[in-house]
Short mmCIF file of C-alpha atoms and ligand atoms in Angstrom, two decimals:
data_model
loop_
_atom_site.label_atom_id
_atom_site.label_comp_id
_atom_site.label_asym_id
_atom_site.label_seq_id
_atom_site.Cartn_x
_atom_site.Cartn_y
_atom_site.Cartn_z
CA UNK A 1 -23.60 39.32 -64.13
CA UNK A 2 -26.40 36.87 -64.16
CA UNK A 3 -29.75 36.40 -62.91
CA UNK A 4 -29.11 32.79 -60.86
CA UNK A 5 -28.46 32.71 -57.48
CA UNK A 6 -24.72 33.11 -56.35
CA UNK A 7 -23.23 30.34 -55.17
CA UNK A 8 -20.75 30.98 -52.07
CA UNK A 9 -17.19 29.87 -52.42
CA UNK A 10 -14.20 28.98 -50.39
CA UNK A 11 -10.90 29.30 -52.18
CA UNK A 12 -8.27 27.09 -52.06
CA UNK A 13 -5.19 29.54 -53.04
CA UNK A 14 -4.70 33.25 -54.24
CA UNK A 15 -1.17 35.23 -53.73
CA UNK A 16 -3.07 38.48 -52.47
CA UNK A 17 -0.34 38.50 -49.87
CA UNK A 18 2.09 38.75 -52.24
CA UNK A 19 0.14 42.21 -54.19
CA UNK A 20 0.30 43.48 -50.51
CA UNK A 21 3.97 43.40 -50.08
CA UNK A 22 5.16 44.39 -53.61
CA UNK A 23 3.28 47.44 -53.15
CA UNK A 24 3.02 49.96 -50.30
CA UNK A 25 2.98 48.09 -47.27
CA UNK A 26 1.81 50.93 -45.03
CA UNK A 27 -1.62 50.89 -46.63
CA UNK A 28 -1.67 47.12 -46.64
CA UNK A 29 -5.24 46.98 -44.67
CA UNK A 30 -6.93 50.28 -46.39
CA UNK A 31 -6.12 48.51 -50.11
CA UNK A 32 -7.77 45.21 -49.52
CA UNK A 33 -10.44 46.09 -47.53
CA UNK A 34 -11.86 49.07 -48.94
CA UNK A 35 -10.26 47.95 -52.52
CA UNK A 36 -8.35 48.99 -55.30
CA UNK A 37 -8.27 49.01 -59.06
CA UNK A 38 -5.57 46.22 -58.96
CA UNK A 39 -5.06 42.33 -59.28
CA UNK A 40 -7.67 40.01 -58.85
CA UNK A 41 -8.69 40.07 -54.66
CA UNK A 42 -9.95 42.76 -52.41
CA UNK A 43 -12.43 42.28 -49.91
CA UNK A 44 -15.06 44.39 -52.10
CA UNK A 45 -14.81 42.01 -55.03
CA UNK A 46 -14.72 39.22 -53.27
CA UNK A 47 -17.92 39.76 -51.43
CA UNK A 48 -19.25 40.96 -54.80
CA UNK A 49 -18.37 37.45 -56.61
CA UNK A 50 -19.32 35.18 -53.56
CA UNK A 51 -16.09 34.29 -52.07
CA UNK A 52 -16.52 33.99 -48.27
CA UNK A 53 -13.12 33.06 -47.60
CA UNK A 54 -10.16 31.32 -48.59
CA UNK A 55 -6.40 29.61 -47.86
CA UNK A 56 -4.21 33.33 -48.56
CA UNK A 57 -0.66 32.79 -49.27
CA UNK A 58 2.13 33.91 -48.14
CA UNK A 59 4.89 33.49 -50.76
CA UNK A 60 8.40 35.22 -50.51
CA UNK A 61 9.76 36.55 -54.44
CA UNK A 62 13.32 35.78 -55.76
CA UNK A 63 14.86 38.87 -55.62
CA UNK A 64 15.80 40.12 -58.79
CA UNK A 65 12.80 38.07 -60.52
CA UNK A 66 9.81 40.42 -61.73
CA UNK A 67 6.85 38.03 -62.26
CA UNK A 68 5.29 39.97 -64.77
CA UNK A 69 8.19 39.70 -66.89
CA UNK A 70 8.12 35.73 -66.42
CA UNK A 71 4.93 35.73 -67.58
CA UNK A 72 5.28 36.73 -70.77
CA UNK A 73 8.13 34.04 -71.31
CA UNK A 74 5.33 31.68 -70.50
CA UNK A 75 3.17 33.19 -73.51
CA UNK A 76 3.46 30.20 -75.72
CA UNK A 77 4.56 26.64 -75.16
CA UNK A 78 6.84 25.06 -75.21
CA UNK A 79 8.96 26.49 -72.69
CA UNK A 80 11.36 25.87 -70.45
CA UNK A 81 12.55 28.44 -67.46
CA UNK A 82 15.31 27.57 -65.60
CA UNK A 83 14.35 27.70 -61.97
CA UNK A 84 14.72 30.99 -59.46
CA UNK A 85 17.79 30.07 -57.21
CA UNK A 86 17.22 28.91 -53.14
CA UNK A 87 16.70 31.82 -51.33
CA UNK A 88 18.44 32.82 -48.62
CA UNK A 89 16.97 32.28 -45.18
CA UNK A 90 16.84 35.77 -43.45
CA UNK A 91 15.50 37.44 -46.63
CA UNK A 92 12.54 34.64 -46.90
CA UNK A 93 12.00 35.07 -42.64
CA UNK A 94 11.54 38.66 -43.06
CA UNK A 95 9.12 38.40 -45.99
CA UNK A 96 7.10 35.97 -44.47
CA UNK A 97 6.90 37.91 -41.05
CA UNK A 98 5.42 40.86 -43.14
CA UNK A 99 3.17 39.05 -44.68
CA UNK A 100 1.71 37.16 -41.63
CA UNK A 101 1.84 40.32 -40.44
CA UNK A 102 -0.19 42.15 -42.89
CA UNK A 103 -2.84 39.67 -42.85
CA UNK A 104 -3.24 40.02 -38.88
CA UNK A 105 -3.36 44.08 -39.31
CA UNK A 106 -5.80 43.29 -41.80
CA UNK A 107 -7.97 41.17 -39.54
CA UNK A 108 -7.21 44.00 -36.53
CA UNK A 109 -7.90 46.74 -38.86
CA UNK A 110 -11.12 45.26 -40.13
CA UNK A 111 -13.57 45.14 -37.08
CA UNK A 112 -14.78 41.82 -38.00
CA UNK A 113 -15.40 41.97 -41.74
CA UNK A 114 -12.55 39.64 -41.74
CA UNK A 115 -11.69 36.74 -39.23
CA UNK A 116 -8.33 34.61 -39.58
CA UNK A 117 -9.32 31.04 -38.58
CA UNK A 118 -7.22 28.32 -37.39
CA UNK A 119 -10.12 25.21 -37.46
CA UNK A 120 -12.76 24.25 -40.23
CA UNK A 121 -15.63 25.06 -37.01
CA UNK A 122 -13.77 28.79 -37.22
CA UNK A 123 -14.41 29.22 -41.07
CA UNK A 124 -18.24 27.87 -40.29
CA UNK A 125 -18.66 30.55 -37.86
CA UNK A 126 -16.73 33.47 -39.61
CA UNK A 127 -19.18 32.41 -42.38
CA UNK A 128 -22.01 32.34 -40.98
CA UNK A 129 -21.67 35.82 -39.07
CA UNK A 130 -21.03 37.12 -42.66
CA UNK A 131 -17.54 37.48 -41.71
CA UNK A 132 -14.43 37.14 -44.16
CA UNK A 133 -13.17 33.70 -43.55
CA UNK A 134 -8.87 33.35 -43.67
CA UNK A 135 -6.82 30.44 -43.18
CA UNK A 136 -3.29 31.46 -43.81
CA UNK A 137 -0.86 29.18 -45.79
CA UNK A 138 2.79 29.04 -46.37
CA UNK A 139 3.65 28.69 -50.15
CA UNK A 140 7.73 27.49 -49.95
CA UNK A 141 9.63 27.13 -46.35
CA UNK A 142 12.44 28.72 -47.30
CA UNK A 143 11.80 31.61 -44.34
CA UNK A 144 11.56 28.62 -41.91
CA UNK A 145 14.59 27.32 -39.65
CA UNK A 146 16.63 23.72 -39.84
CA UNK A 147 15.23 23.05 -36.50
CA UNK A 148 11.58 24.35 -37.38
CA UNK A 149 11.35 27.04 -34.58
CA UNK A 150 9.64 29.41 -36.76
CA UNK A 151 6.94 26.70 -37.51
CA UNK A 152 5.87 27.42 -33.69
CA UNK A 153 5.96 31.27 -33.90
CA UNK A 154 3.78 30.94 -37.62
CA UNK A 155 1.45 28.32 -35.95
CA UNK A 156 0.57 30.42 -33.05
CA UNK A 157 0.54 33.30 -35.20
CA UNK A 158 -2.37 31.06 -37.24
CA UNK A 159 -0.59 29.42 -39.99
CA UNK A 160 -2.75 25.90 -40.80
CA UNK A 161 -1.32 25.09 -44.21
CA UNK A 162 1.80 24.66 -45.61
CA UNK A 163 3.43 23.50 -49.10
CA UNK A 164 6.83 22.21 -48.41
CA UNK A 165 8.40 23.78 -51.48
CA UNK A 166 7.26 26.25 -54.33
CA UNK A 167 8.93 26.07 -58.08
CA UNK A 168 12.17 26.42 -56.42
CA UNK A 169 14.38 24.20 -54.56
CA UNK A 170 14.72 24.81 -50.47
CA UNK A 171 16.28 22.82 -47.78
CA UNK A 172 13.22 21.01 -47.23
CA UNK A 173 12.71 19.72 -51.10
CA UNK A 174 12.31 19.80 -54.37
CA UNK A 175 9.37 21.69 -56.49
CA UNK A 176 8.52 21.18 -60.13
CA UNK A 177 9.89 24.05 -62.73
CA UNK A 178 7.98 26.29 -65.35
CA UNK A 179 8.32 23.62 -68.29
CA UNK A 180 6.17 22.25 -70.99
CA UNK A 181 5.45 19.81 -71.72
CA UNK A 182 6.82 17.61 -69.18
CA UNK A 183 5.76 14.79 -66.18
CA UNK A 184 6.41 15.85 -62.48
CA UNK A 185 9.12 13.83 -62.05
CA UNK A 186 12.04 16.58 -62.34
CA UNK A 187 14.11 16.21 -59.73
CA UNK A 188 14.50 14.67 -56.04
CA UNK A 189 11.37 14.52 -53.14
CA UNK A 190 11.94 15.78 -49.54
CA UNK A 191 14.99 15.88 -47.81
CA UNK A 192 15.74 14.39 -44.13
CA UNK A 193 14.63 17.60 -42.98
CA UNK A 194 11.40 18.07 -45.27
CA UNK A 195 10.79 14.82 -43.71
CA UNK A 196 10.81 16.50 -40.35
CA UNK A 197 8.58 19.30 -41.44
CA UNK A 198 6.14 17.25 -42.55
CA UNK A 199 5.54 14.97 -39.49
CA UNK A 200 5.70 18.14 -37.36
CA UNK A 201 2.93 19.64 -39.46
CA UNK A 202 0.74 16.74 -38.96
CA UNK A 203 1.32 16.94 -35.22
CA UNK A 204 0.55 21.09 -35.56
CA UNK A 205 -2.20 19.97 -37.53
CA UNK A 206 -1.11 22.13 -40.64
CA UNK A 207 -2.32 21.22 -43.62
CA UNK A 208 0.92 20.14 -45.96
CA UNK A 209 0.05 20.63 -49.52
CA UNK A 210 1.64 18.94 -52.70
CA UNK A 211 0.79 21.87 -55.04
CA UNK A 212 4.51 23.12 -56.79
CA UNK A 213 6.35 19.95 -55.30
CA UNK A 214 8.30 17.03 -57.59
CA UNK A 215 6.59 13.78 -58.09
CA UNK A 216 9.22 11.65 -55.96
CA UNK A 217 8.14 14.68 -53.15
CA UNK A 218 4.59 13.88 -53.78
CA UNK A 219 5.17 9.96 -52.97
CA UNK A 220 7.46 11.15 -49.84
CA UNK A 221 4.31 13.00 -48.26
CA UNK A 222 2.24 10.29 -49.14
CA UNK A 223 4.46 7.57 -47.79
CA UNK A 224 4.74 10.11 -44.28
CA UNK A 225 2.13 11.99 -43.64
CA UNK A 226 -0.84 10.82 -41.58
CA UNK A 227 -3.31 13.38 -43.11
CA UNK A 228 -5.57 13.33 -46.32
CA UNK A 229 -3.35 14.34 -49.50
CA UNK A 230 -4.42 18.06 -50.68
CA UNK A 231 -2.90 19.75 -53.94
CA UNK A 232 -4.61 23.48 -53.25
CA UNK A 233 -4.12 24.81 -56.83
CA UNK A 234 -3.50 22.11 -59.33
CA UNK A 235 -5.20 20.52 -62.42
CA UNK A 236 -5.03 17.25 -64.47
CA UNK A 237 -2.44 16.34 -66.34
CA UNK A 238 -3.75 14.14 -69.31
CA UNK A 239 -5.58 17.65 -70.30
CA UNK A 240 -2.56 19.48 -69.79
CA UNK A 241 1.06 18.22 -69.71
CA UNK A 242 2.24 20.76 -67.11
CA UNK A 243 4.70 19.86 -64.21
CA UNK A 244 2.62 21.18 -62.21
CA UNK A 245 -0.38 19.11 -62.69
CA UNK A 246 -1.28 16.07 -61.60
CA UNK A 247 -1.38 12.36 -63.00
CA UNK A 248 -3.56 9.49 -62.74
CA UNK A 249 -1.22 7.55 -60.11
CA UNK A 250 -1.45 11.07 -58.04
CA UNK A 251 -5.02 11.88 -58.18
CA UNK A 252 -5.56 8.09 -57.50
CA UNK A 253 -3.87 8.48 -53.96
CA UNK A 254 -5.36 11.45 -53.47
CA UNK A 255 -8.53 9.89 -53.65
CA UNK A 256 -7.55 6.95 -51.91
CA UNK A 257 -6.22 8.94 -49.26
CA UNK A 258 -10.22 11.10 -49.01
CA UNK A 259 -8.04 14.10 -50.41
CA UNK A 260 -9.08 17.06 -52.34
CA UNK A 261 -7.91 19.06 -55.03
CA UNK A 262 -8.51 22.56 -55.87
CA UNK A 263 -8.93 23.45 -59.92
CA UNK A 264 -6.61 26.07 -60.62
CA UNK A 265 -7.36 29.07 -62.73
CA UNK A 266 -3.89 29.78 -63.99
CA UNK A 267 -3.92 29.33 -68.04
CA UNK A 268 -0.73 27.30 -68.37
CA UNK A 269 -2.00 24.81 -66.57
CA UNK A 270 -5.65 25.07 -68.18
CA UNK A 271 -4.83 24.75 -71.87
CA UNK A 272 -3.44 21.81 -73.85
CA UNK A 273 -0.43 24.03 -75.40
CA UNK A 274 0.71 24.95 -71.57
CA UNK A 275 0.20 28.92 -72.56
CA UNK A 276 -0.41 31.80 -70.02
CA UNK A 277 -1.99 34.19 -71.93
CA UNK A 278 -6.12 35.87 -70.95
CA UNK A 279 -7.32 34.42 -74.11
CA UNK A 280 -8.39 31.47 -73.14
CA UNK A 281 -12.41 30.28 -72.87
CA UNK A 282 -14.25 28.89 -70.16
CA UNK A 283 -14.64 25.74 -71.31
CA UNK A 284 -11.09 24.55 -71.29
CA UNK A 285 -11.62 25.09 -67.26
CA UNK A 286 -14.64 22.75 -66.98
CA UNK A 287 -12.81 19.97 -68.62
CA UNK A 288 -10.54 20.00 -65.69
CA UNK A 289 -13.38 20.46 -63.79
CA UNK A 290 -14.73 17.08 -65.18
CA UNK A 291 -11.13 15.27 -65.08
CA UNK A 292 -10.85 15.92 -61.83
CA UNK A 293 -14.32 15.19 -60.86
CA UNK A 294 -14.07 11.68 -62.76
CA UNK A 295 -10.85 10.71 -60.88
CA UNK A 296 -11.61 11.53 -57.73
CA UNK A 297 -15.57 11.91 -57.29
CA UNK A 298 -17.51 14.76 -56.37
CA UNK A 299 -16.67 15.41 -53.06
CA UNK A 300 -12.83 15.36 -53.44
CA UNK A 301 -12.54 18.38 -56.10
CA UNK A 302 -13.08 22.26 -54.98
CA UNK A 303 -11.93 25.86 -56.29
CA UNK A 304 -8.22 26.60 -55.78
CA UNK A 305 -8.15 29.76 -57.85
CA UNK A 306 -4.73 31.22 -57.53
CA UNK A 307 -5.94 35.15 -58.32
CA UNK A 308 -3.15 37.04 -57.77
CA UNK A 309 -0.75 34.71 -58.97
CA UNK A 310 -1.47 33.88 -62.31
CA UNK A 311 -2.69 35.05 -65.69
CA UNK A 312 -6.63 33.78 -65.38
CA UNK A 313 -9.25 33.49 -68.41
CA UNK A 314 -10.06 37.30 -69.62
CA UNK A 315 -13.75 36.59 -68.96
CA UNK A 316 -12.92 36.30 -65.04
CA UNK A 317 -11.33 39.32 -64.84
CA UNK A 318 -11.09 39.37 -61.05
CA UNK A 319 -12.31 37.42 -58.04
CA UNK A 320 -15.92 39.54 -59.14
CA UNK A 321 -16.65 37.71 -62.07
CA UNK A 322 -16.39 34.61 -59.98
CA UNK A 323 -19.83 33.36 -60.40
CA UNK A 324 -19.04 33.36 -64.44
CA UNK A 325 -17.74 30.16 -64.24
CA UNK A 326 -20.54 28.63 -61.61
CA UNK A 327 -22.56 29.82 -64.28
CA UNK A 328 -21.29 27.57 -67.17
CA UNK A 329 -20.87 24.94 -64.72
CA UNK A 330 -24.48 24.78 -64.24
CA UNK A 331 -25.05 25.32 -68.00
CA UNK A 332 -22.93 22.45 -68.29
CA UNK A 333 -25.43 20.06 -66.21
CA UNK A 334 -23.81 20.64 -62.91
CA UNK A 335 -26.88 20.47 -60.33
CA UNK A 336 -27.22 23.28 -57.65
CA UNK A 337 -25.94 20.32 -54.82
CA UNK A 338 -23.01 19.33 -56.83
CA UNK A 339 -21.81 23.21 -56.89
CA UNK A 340 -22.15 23.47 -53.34
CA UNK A 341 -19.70 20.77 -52.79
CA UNK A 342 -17.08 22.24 -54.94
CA UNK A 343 -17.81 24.93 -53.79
CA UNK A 344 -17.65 25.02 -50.05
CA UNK A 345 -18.46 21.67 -48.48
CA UNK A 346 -15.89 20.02 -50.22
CA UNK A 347 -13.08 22.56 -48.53
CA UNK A 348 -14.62 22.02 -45.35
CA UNK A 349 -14.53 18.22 -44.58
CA UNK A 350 -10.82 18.24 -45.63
CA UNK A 351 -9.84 21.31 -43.36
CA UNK A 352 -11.80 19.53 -40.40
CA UNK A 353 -9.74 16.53 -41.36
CA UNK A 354 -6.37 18.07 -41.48
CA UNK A 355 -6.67 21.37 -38.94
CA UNK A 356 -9.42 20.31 -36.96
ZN1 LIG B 401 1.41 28.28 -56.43
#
């Protein structure tokens, strides 16, 4: 690691949740907080590469679909994987019950290392105690109801963001597949009752996020919602023609709207040739870093790192090597306020905007 001063970081998406449940779920709370030689997050290599907190994921798997095994059909571009079937409903309600679950014995089990917060003020303070700061997201609604019930239950439980879809179509909408290259536009928006979930989470005050979703979805949220437009994990799509990143017209009502968008650390959506694979250099990440910070200005862009759910560059091996890439981001001319922003800051005018 380096000699220059760490720079604290909020993150805008990781699937740890996910590494919880498709291992032993008993030992849920012993394996992230005291760690484990596995994945990318646990609460001792997060503290040891600055992360103070984050939007954690709770994502339910197609059954029958072993990611690792997608990955490698995502090795080289061009590709194109057809797209996981919908799930059904009370297989999706149970996983995301044990994972909201897991996170709260997490928060129980950890005698304050880590706090789950429900407003930006409550990330502040967990923060600023030197406390692990959680905001738990929903990443695909297929484990919520037609009449939205389970929104309630998850709210109160202290779910503050929510993407209406992931790569994989629901009742609610439409989300983009693993192609390349190809635009967002691959396949219909929200549906009447997407439309539903969406008002409802602006009344919650949930965060909706346009991450994964198609781009008639995107322009359905952003014709609906009341809130400032947030893609958590995304990057820019003139530097990479991936589905799942964004272009011009989006980031320009994302910045219209005082949005944000969190880079993404996930290769296929770094590199030109759309390929997840760990040999890929730092540098093609700060050129997203500087696409997105030209479109939508410096206070608009922020970390969304997606550990845990993607193949990452090889030299950030885990959420440890984290101040790596602050590192050649200040090599790179970026000024000790600018990294702040992205760093924190940013994250935390858009959470007091959308969750209070
Ligand atoms: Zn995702």
């Amino acid at each position: 690691m380096s000699d220059l001063p760490a720079v604290p970081f909020f993150d805008g998406h990781n699937d740890l949740l996910l590494r919880l449940f498709m291992g032993d779920h008993a030992s849920a709370e012993r394996r992230f907080l005291d760690g484990e030689a596995a994945g990318h997050i646990d609460l001792p290599r997060a503290v040891a590469g600055g992360m103070v907190g984050g939007l954690f994921a709770i994502w339910c798997p197609s059954p029958g679909v072993v990611i690792s095994t997608t990955f490698s059909t995502l090795r080289d571009g061009p590709y194109d994987r057809e797209l996981p079937p919908p799930l059904v409903f009370e297989e999706a309600r149970s996983a995301v019950l044990t994972q909201a679950a897991m996170m709260l014995r997490i928060e129980r089990a950890s005698a304050g290392r880590v706090t789950m917060c429900r407003s930006a003020g409550a990330v502040r303070d967990a923060v600023g105690r030197g406390s692990f700061a959680v905001v738990l997201h929903l990443e695909g609604a297929e484990g919520i109801d037609l009449d939205l019930s389970m929104i309630h239950v998850l709210h109160a439980a202290g779910l503050r963001s929510l993407g209406p879809v992931w790569s994989r179509p629901n009742p609610f909408g439409h989300g983009v597949p693993m192609r390349f290259p190809s635009n967002p536009d691959t396949g219909p928006g929200l549906t009447e009752v997407g439309e539903r979930l969406v008002r409802l989470c602006n009344e919650l005050r949930i965060m909706v996020d346009l991450s994964h979703i198609t781009e008639k979805g995107f322009w359905d949220v952003a014709r609906i919602s009341t809130a400032p437009l947030v893609a958590t994990h995304s990057n820019v799509h003139s530097l990479c023609p991936h589905p799942r990143n964004l272009l011009p017209s989006q980031l320009d009502a994302v910045k219209a709207s005082d949005g944000i968008v969190g880079l993404n650390l996930a290769t296929s959506f770094l590199r030109p040739d759309g390929a997840m694979r760990a040999d890929t250099e730092l540098d093609v990440v700060i050129r997203h870093m500087d696409g997105l910070i030209e479109a939508l200005g410096e206070t608009r862009v922020a970390l969304g790192s997606d550990f845990d759910g993607c193949i990452i560059p090889h030299e950030i091996a885990s959420v440890a090597q984290s101040q790596l890439l602050f590192d050649a981001l200040r090599l790179h001319g970026y000024n000790n306020a600018l990294l702040e922003k992205l760093a924190f800051s940013n994250w935390m005018r858009v959470l007091e905007r959308t969750i209070g």
